[in-house]
Amino acid sequence: MIKSRPQTFPKNFVWGFAAAAPQIEGAAFTDGKGESIWDRMARTPGKVHNGDTLDVACEHYTRYAEDFKLMRSLGAKHYRLSLAWPRIYPNGDGAVNQKGLDFYHRLFDSMDKHGLTPWVTMFHWDLPQSLETRFGGWRDRRTADAFATYADTIVKTYGDRVKNWITLNEILCFTRLGYGGHDKAPGLSCSEQVVNQTYHTALLCHGHGVRAVREYGGKGARVGLTDNCSVSVPLSETAADIAAARAQFIHDNARVLDPIYTGSYGAAYRKLVGKHAAKFEKRDFDLIGLPTDFLGLNIYTGTFVRAGKGGKPEQLSFPAAYPTADAPWLKHVPQSLYWGPRHVAEIYGVKAIHITENGAGYNDASPVKGEVNDLHRLNLVRGNLGELRRTINDGVPVKGFFLWSFMDNFEWQDGYERRFGVVYCDFKTQKRTPKFSAKWYQEVMKANALV
Ligand code: NOJ
């Protein structure tokens, strides 16, 4: 008889689920919540699949207690959530909405009751529309001033119960993909210089988030950014291809990771943006470069790179037959879970990494006899975890993994068609049904090992 060796993760490894306020809460205009740029975008014809809105979503606003019960019954002890800025400051700045603050108090009470530790993202794309209308949103540093006050308020209010803070989620997606002619809110096509300016405002907000946690977070508070860095994977793990992948990684991530970890716009940034650089004040980097406690990485995919002529990195395109999720950008590249963490540890010396999102988007069929067979998702995530374990075994300091997502939800421009949940959500009845992947992940968390 051959006995399989347990493929364990380190002791105290953090396992959990991830989700975000605008994608699950619904109650888009309840109890004084202000309009967000995504509420506006969803009402703009042709922008969101099927004309879906965030108005109802998973009704988590009223169903959070049953959701936490289910989450806990699946064995999770950690939950990454976000707070809705326009729930707390309906206009982004100005008067605070007490009912919004009260909602998250109730939410944290319930998490506490169900033994769930919060990991709180301050901003997950739901910019108050008023800041967009009055200031031009991420194009203008007055948005960073408003964020500074918002960050102070939430850290002061919840700092005694929240110890894990994430400043921003995926800067690329609310800057370039919102202002550079792509499909995210506010859906604008601005110049390259303006796009770089939106990144700069975001970096300032990140800095303010870190500052707020240091000032008001209290004992044991930790803070970091969640980034969706582009992950370059060496075509073969030879010295030459690894060097090429590393050079590509430095180039691709020069707008976000480089300034945060080096405290300036360095050579990589200047080479990348040329004459379209953001305007900034020198003192901005006192904030941007503030030391953090961990880096959150959302990794779903990657690109293959090989050493070309003279070692020059050559990015390879994906052939039509390459395995892909229903989300067309989500190519199956399990090695990205190995190389993403390794690159940031090697290049920037990051000492603690959390995978704050990983998962798969498919148009899953509805339950049959109470079951949802999503072997496609299960197998993809299992392969990813194998590579994550390999990177940990090689000495890369990965401390946690949050599966995206707990339940199907509003997938931005793809509306409700594209499902990322391990729990199926019937959006008509709001019934939740754990898929095969949820039951498998339950065993992984229980064993602290690949099963
Ligand atoms: C990253 C984003 O943070 C999240 O909001 C989104 O739903 C997932 N990726 C899947 O696309």
Coordinates of C-alpha atoms and ligand atoms in Angstrom, one line a residue:
M1 CA 0.0 0.0 0.0
I2 CA 1.2 3.4 -0.9
K3 CA 0.4 6.1 1.7
S4 CA 0.1 9.6 0.4
R5 CA 2.1 12.3 2.2
P6 CA 0.0 15.1 3.5
Q7 CA 0.6 18.2 1.4
T8 CA 0.3 20.6 4.3
F9 CA 0.5 24.4 4.6
P10 CA 2.4 26.2 7.3
K11 CA 1.1 26.3 10.9
N12 CA -1.3 29.3 11.4
F13 CA -1.8 29.7 7.7
V14 CA -4.7 32.1 7.1
W15 CA -7.6 30.5 5.1
G16 CA -10.7 32.5 4.2
F17 CA -13.1 33.8 1.7
A18 CA -13.1 37.2 0.0
A19 CA -15.9 39.5 -1.2
A20 CA -16.6 43.2 -1.6
A21 CA -19.4 45.5 -0.5
P22 CA -20.7 46.7 -3.9
Q23 CA -20.8 43.2 -5.3
I24 CA -22.9 41.6 -2.6
E25 CA -24.6 44.1 -0.3
G26 CA -27.4 45.4 -2.6
A27 CA -29.4 48.1 -0.7
A28 CA -27.7 50.5 -3.1
F29 CA -29.8 53.5 -1.9
T30 CA -30.9 52.3 1.5
D31 CA -30.4 54.1 4.9
G32 CA -28.8 57.1 3.2
K33 CA -26.2 55.4 1.1
G34 CA -25.0 57.7 -1.7
E35 CA -24.6 56.8 -5.4
S36 CA -21.4 55.3 -6.5
I37 CA -19.7 55.5 -9.9
W38 CA -20.8 51.9 -10.4
D39 CA -24.4 52.6 -9.6
R40 CA -24.2 55.3 -12.3
M41 CA -22.4 53.1 -14.7
A42 CA -24.9 50.3 -14.3
R43 CA -27.6 52.7 -15.4
T44 CA -25.8 53.8 -18.5
P45 CA -27.2 51.7 -21.4
G46 CA -24.8 49.2 -22.9
K47 CA -22.2 49.4 -20.1
V48 CA -23.1 46.4 -18.0
H49 CA -24.1 43.0 -19.3
N50 CA -27.9 42.6 -19.4
G51 CA -28.4 46.0 -17.8
D52 CA -27.8 44.4 -14.4
T53 CA -27.5 46.8 -11.5
L54 CA -26.0 46.6 -8.0
D55 CA -29.4 47.5 -6.4
V56 CA -30.2 44.1 -5.0
A57 CA -27.2 41.8 -5.6
C58 CA -27.1 39.1 -2.9
E59 CA -29.1 41.1 -0.4
H60 CA -26.2 40.7 2.0
Y61 CA -27.2 43.9 3.6
T62 CA -30.0 42.1 5.3
R63 CA -28.9 38.5 5.0
Y64 CA -25.4 38.9 6.4
A65 CA -26.1 36.8 9.5
E66 CA -27.1 33.7 7.5
D67 CA -24.2 34.2 5.2
F68 CA -21.8 34.3 8.1
K69 CA -23.4 31.1 9.5
L70 CA -22.8 29.3 6.2
M71 CA -19.3 30.7 5.9
R72 CA -18.4 29.4 9.3
S73 CA -20.1 26.1 8.7
L74 CA -17.7 25.7 5.8
G75 CA -14.9 26.1 8.2
A76 CA -13.6 29.6 7.4
K77 CA -12.1 31.6 10.2
H78 CA -11.2 34.7 8.1
Y79 CA -13.2 36.9 5.8
R80 CA -12.0 39.7 3.6
L81 CA -14.7 42.2 3.0
S82 CA -14.9 45.9 2.0
L83 CA -16.6 48.9 3.4
A84 CA -18.7 51.0 1.0
W85 CA -17.3 54.5 1.1
P86 CA -20.7 56.0 -0.2
R87 CA -22.5 54.3 2.7
I88 CA -20.4 56.2 5.2
Y89 CA -19.9 59.4 3.3
P90 CA -22.7 59.6 0.8
N91 CA -21.0 62.5 -1.0
G92 CA -17.5 61.2 -0.5
D93 CA -16.7 64.0 1.9
G94 CA -18.8 66.3 4.1
A95 CA -21.4 64.8 6.4
V96 CA -20.9 61.3 7.7
N97 CA -23.9 58.9 7.5
Q98 CA -24.4 57.4 11.0
K99 CA -26.7 54.7 9.6
G100 CA -23.9 53.5 7.3
L101 CA -21.5 53.3 10.3
D102 CA -24.1 51.5 12.3
F103 CA -24.6 48.9 9.6
Y104 CA -20.9 47.8 9.7
H105 CA -21.1 47.7 13.5
R106 CA -23.9 45.2 13.2
L107 CA -21.9 43.3 10.5
F108 CA -18.8 43.1 12.7
D109 CA -20.9 42.0 15.7
S110 CA -22.3 39.1 13.6
M111 CA -18.8 38.1 12.3
D112 CA -17.6 38.1 15.9
K113 CA -20.5 35.9 16.9
H114 CA -19.6 33.5 14.1
G115 CA -15.9 33.4 14.9
L116 CA -14.8 35.2 11.7
T117 CA -11.8 37.5 11.7
P118 CA -12.3 40.6 9.5
W119 CA -9.8 41.7 6.8
V120 CA -11.2 45.0 5.8
T121 CA -10.6 46.6 2.4
M122 CA -11.1 50.4 2.7
F123 CA -11.9 50.8 -1.0
H124 CA -13.1 48.3 -3.5
W125 CA -14.0 50.4 -6.6
D126 CA -17.3 52.1 -5.4
L127 CA -16.1 55.7 -5.6
P128 CA -18.8 58.1 -4.4
Q129 CA -20.3 59.6 -7.7
S130 CA -20.3 63.1 -6.1
L131 CA -16.4 63.0 -6.1
E132 CA -16.4 62.1 -9.8
T133 CA -19.0 64.8 -10.6
R134 CA -17.4 67.6 -8.5
F135 CA -13.6 66.8 -8.8
G136 CA -13.2 64.4 -11.7
G137 CA -12.7 61.4 -9.3
W138 CA -9.3 59.8 -9.5
R139 CA -8.0 62.5 -11.8
D140 CA -7.9 65.0 -9.0
R141 CA -6.0 65.0 -5.6
R142 CA -9.1 66.4 -3.8
T143 CA -10.3 62.8 -4.0
A144 CA -7.3 61.8 -2.0
D145 CA -8.1 64.5 0.6
A146 CA -11.6 63.0 0.9
F147 CA -10.2 59.5 1.2
A148 CA -7.9 60.7 4.0
T149 CA -10.9 61.8 6.1
Y150 CA -12.8 58.6 5.2
A151 CA -9.9 56.4 6.2
D152 CA -9.5 58.3 9.5
T153 CA -13.2 57.9 10.2
I154 CA -13.3 54.1 9.6
V155 CA -10.1 53.3 11.4
K156 CA -11.2 55.4 14.4
T157 CA -14.6 53.9 14.4
Y158 CA -13.7 50.2 14.0
G159 CA -10.1 50.1 15.0
D160 CA -10.8 48.3 18.3
R161 CA -12.4 45.3 16.4
V162 CA -10.6 45.4 13.0
K163 CA -6.9 44.6 13.1
N164 CA -6.2 43.7 9.4
W165 CA -6.6 46.6 7.0
I166 CA -6.2 46.7 3.2
T167 CA -6.0 50.2 1.8
L168 CA -7.1 49.7 -1.8
N169 CA -8.1 46.9 -4.1
E170 CA -6.4 46.5 -7.5
I171 CA -5.4 50.1 -8.4
L172 CA -5.1 49.2 -12.2
C173 CA -8.8 48.4 -12.4
F174 CA -10.2 51.7 -11.1
T175 CA -7.5 53.9 -12.7
R176 CA -6.5 52.6 -16.2
L177 CA -9.5 50.4 -16.7
G178 CA -11.9 53.2 -15.7
Y179 CA -10.2 56.2 -17.3
G180 CA -8.1 54.7 -20.1
G181 CA -10.9 53.6 -22.5
H182 CA -11.7 50.2 -21.0
D183 CA -14.8 48.7 -19.4
K184 CA -14.7 49.7 -15.7
A185 CA -16.4 52.8 -14.2
P186 CA -16.5 55.6 -14.8
G187 CA -16.0 54.4 -18.4
L188 CA -13.9 57.3 -19.7
S189 CA -11.2 57.6 -22.3
C190 CA -8.6 60.0 -21.1
S191 CA -5.0 60.7 -22.2
E192 CA -2.1 58.6 -21.0
Q193 CA -0.9 61.5 -18.8
V194 CA -4.3 61.7 -17.1
V195 CA -4.3 57.9 -16.6
N196 CA -1.0 58.2 -14.9
Q197 CA -2.4 60.9 -12.7
T198 CA -5.3 58.6 -11.6
Y199 CA -2.6 56.1 -10.5
H200 CA -0.9 58.9 -8.6
T201 CA -4.1 59.9 -6.7
A202 CA -4.6 56.2 -5.9
L203 CA -1.0 55.9 -4.5
L204 CA -1.7 59.0 -2.3
C205 CA -4.9 57.3 -1.0
H206 CA -2.9 54.1 -0.2
G207 CA -0.5 56.3 1.8
H208 CA -3.3 57.9 3.7
G209 CA -4.7 54.5 4.5
V210 CA -1.4 53.4 6.0
R211 CA -1.1 56.6 7.9
A212 CA -4.6 56.3 9.3
V213 CA -3.9 52.8 10.6
R214 CA -0.6 53.9 12.2
E215 CA -2.3 56.9 13.8
Y216 CA -5.6 55.3 15.0
G217 CA -5.4 51.6 14.4
G218 CA -4.4 50.8 18.0
K219 CA -2.4 47.8 19.2
G220 CA -1.8 44.9 16.8
A221 CA -3.1 46.8 13.7
R222 CA -1.6 45.7 10.4
V223 CA -2.0 47.3 7.0
G224 CA -1.1 46.6 3.3
L225 CA -2.2 47.1 -0.2
T226 CA -4.0 44.6 -2.4
D227 CA -2.5 44.6 -5.9
N228 CA -3.2 42.7 -9.0
C229 CA 0.3 42.7 -10.4
S230 CA 0.9 41.3 -13.8
V231 CA 2.6 38.0 -13.2
S232 CA 5.2 36.9 -15.7
V233 CA 5.9 33.2 -15.7
P234 CA 9.2 31.9 -17.2
L235 CA 8.4 29.6 -20.1
S236 CA 10.8 27.1 -18.7
E237 CA 12.5 27.4 -15.3
T238 CA 15.9 28.0 -16.6
A239 CA 18.2 30.8 -15.4
A240 CA 17.7 32.7 -18.7
D241 CA 13.9 32.5 -18.8
I242 CA 13.7 33.3 -15.1
A243 CA 15.8 36.5 -15.6
A244 CA 13.6 37.5 -18.5
A245 CA 10.4 37.0 -16.5
R246 CA 11.8 39.0 -13.7
A247 CA 12.7 41.9 -16.0
Q248 CA 9.3 41.8 -17.4
F249 CA 7.7 41.8 -14.0
I250 CA 9.7 45.0 -13.0
H251 CA 8.6 46.7 -16.2
D252 CA 4.9 45.7 -15.9
N253 CA 4.5 46.7 -12.3
A254 CA 6.5 50.0 -12.2
R255 CA 3.4 52.2 -11.7
V256 CA 2.3 50.7 -8.4
L257 CA 4.7 48.3 -6.7
D258 CA 7.9 50.2 -7.5
P259 CA 6.8 53.6 -6.0
I260 CA 5.3 51.9 -2.9
Y261 CA 8.4 49.8 -2.2
T262 CA 11.1 52.3 -3.3
G263 CA 9.4 55.5 -2.2
S264 CA 9.9 57.3 -5.5
Y265 CA 9.2 57.2 -9.2
G266 CA 12.4 55.5 -10.3
A267 CA 14.0 54.4 -13.5
A268 CA 11.5 51.7 -14.2
Y269 CA 8.6 54.2 -13.9
R270 CA 10.3 56.9 -16.1
K271 CA 11.1 54.3 -18.8
L272 CA 7.6 53.1 -18.8
V273 CA 5.7 56.4 -18.9
G274 CA 8.1 58.7 -20.6
K275 CA 6.7 62.2 -21.1
H276 CA 3.3 61.1 -19.8
A277 CA 4.4 61.0 -16.2
A278 CA 2.1 62.0 -13.4
K279 CA 2.5 65.4 -11.8
F280 CA 3.4 65.2 -8.2
E281 CA 4.8 66.9 -5.2
K282 CA 8.0 65.6 -3.6
R283 CA 6.4 65.2 -0.2
D284 CA 3.8 62.9 -1.7
F285 CA 6.3 60.1 -1.4
D286 CA 6.5 60.6 2.4
L287 CA 3.0 59.0 2.3
I288 CA 3.3 56.7 -0.6
G289 CA 6.5 55.1 0.7
L290 CA 5.2 54.5 4.2
P291 CA 6.2 51.0 5.3
T292 CA 3.5 48.4 5.2
D293 CA 3.1 45.1 7.1
F294 CA 2.1 42.8 4.2
L295 CA 1.2 42.8 0.6
G296 CA -2.0 41.4 -0.7
L297 CA -1.9 39.8 -4.1
N298 CA -4.9 39.0 -6.3
I299 CA -3.7 36.4 -8.7
Y300 CA -5.9 34.7 -11.3
T301 CA -3.7 34.3 -14.3
G302 CA -0.3 35.2 -15.8
T303 CA 1.7 35.5 -19.0
F304 CA 4.5 33.3 -20.2
V305 CA 7.8 35.0 -20.9
R306 CA 11.0 33.6 -22.5
A307 CA 14.5 35.0 -23.0
G308 CA 14.7 36.4 -26.5
K309 CA 17.8 37.8 -28.3
G310 CA 20.4 39.0 -25.8
G311 CA 18.1 37.8 -22.9
K312 CA 15.5 40.4 -23.8
P313 CA 12.1 39.4 -22.3
E314 CA 9.6 38.1 -24.9
Q315 CA 6.0 37.8 -23.9
L316 CA 4.2 35.0 -25.6
S317 CA 0.6 35.2 -26.8
F318 CA -2.0 32.5 -25.9
P319 CA -3.0 30.2 -28.7
A320 CA -6.8 29.8 -29.3
A321 CA -6.8 26.3 -27.8
Y322 CA -5.3 27.5 -24.5
P323 CA -7.4 26.5 -21.5
T324 CA -9.5 29.5 -20.4
A325 CA -12.4 30.1 -17.9
D326 CA -15.6 31.6 -19.2
A327 CA -14.1 34.9 -18.1
P328 CA -12.0 35.2 -21.3
W329 CA -9.1 37.0 -19.5
L330 CA -8.7 34.1 -17.1
K331 CA -6.2 31.8 -18.7
H332 CA -5.3 28.8 -16.6
V333 CA -1.8 29.5 -15.4
P334 CA -1.3 27.8 -12.0
Q335 CA 2.4 28.8 -12.0
S336 CA 1.4 32.4 -11.6
L337 CA 0.7 31.5 -7.9
Y338 CA 4.3 30.4 -7.7
W339 CA 5.9 33.3 -9.6
G340 CA 3.8 36.2 -8.4
P341 CA 4.8 35.8 -4.8
R342 CA 8.3 34.9 -5.6
H343 CA 8.9 37.9 -7.8
V344 CA 7.6 40.4 -5.1
A345 CA 9.7 38.7 -2.4
E346 CA 12.8 38.7 -4.6
I347 CA 12.4 42.1 -6.2
Y348 CA 11.0 44.2 -3.4
G349 CA 12.0 42.2 -0.4
V350 CA 8.3 41.7 0.7
K351 CA 8.3 39.8 4.0
A352 CA 4.6 38.8 4.3
I353 CA 2.3 38.1 1.4
H354 CA -1.4 37.2 1.4
I355 CA -3.2 35.9 -1.6
T356 CA -6.2 38.1 -1.1
E357 CA -8.0 36.7 -4.2
N358 CA -7.9 33.7 -6.4
G359 CA -10.8 31.8 -8.0
A360 CA -12.5 31.2 -11.3
G361 CA -15.4 32.8 -13.2
Y362 CA -17.7 30.5 -15.1
N363 CA -21.3 30.7 -16.2
D364 CA -22.3 27.8 -13.9
A365 CA -25.6 26.0 -14.5
S366 CA -28.2 26.1 -11.7
P367 CA -28.3 23.4 -9.0
V368 CA -29.5 19.9 -10.0
K369 CA -31.0 18.0 -7.1
G370 CA -29.4 20.4 -4.7
E371 CA -25.9 20.0 -6.2
V372 CA -23.7 22.2 -8.3
N373 CA -21.0 20.3 -10.1
D374 CA -18.2 22.8 -10.7
L375 CA -15.3 20.5 -11.2
H376 CA -13.9 23.1 -13.6
R377 CA -13.5 25.6 -10.7
L378 CA -12.4 23.0 -8.1
N379 CA -9.6 21.6 -10.3
L380 CA -8.3 25.0 -11.3
V381 CA -8.1 26.3 -7.7
R382 CA -6.5 23.0 -6.7
G383 CA -3.8 23.3 -9.3
N384 CA -3.2 26.9 -8.1
L385 CA -2.9 25.8 -4.5
G386 CA -0.3 23.2 -5.5
E387 CA 1.9 26.0 -7.0
L388 CA 1.3 28.2 -4.0
R389 CA 2.5 25.4 -1.7
R390 CA 5.6 25.0 -3.9
T391 CA 6.5 28.7 -3.6
I392 CA 6.0 28.5 0.2
N393 CA 8.2 25.4 0.3
D394 CA 10.9 27.3 -1.6
G395 CA 10.9 29.9 1.2
V396 CA 8.5 32.6 -0.2
P397 CA 6.7 34.1 2.8
V398 CA 3.0 33.5 1.8
K399 CA 0.9 33.7 5.0
G400 CA -2.7 33.3 3.8
F401 CA -5.2 32.6 1.0
F402 CA -8.6 34.1 0.5
L403 CA -10.8 32.4 -2.1
W404 CA -12.7 34.7 -4.4
S405 CA -15.5 34.4 -3.8
F406 CA -17.7 33.1 -1.1
M407 CA -20.9 33.3 -3.3
D408 CA -21.8 34.4 -6.8
N409 CA -22.2 38.1 -7.0
F410 CA -22.2 41.2 -9.2
E411 CA -19.2 40.7 -11.5
W412 CA -18.9 44.4 -12.7
Q413 CA -19.3 44.9 -16.4
D414 CA -20.2 41.2 -16.7
G415 CA -23.2 41.6 -14.4
Y416 CA -24.6 38.4 -12.7
E417 CA -23.9 36.0 -15.6
R418 CA -20.3 35.4 -14.6
R419 CA -20.1 33.4 -11.4
F420 CA -17.1 33.4 -9.2
G421 CA -18.7 31.9 -6.0
V422 CA -18.1 28.6 -4.5
V423 CA -21.6 29.0 -3.2
Y424 CA -24.3 29.3 -5.9
C425 CA -26.6 32.3 -5.5
D426 CA -30.0 32.1 -7.1
F427 CA -30.6 35.8 -7.7
K428 CA -34.3 35.4 -7.9
T429 CA -34.9 33.5 -4.6
Q430 CA -31.6 34.4 -2.9
K431 CA -31.1 30.7 -2.1
R432 CA -27.5 29.8 -1.4
T433 CA -26.2 26.3 -2.5
P434 CA -22.6 25.3 -1.8
K435 CA -21.0 24.0 -5.0
F436 CA -18.6 21.0 -5.1
S437 CA -15.7 23.5 -4.8
A438 CA -17.1 24.8 -1.5
K439 CA -17.2 21.3 0.0
W440 CA -13.7 20.6 -1.3
Y441 CA -12.3 23.9 0.0
Q442 CA -13.9 23.1 3.4
E443 CA -11.7 20.0 3.6
V444 CA -8.7 22.0 2.5
M445 CA -9.2 24.5 5.3
K446 CA -9.9 21.7 7.8
A447 CA -6.8 19.7 7.0
N448 CA -4.6 22.8 6.4
A449 CA -3.5 20.8 3.4
L450 CA -4.2 20.1 -0.3
V451 CA -6.9 17.4 -0.3
Ligands
NOJ1 C1 -10.8 41.1 -8.8 C2 -11.7 42.1 -8.1 O1 -11.1 42.5 -7.0 C3 -13.1 41.5 -7.8 O2 -13.9 42.5 -7.5 C4 -13.6 40.7 -9.0 O3 -14.9 40.3 -8.9 C5 -12.6 39.5 -9.3 N1 -11.3 40.1 -9.6 C6 -13.1 38.6 -10.4 O4 -13.0 39.3 -11.6

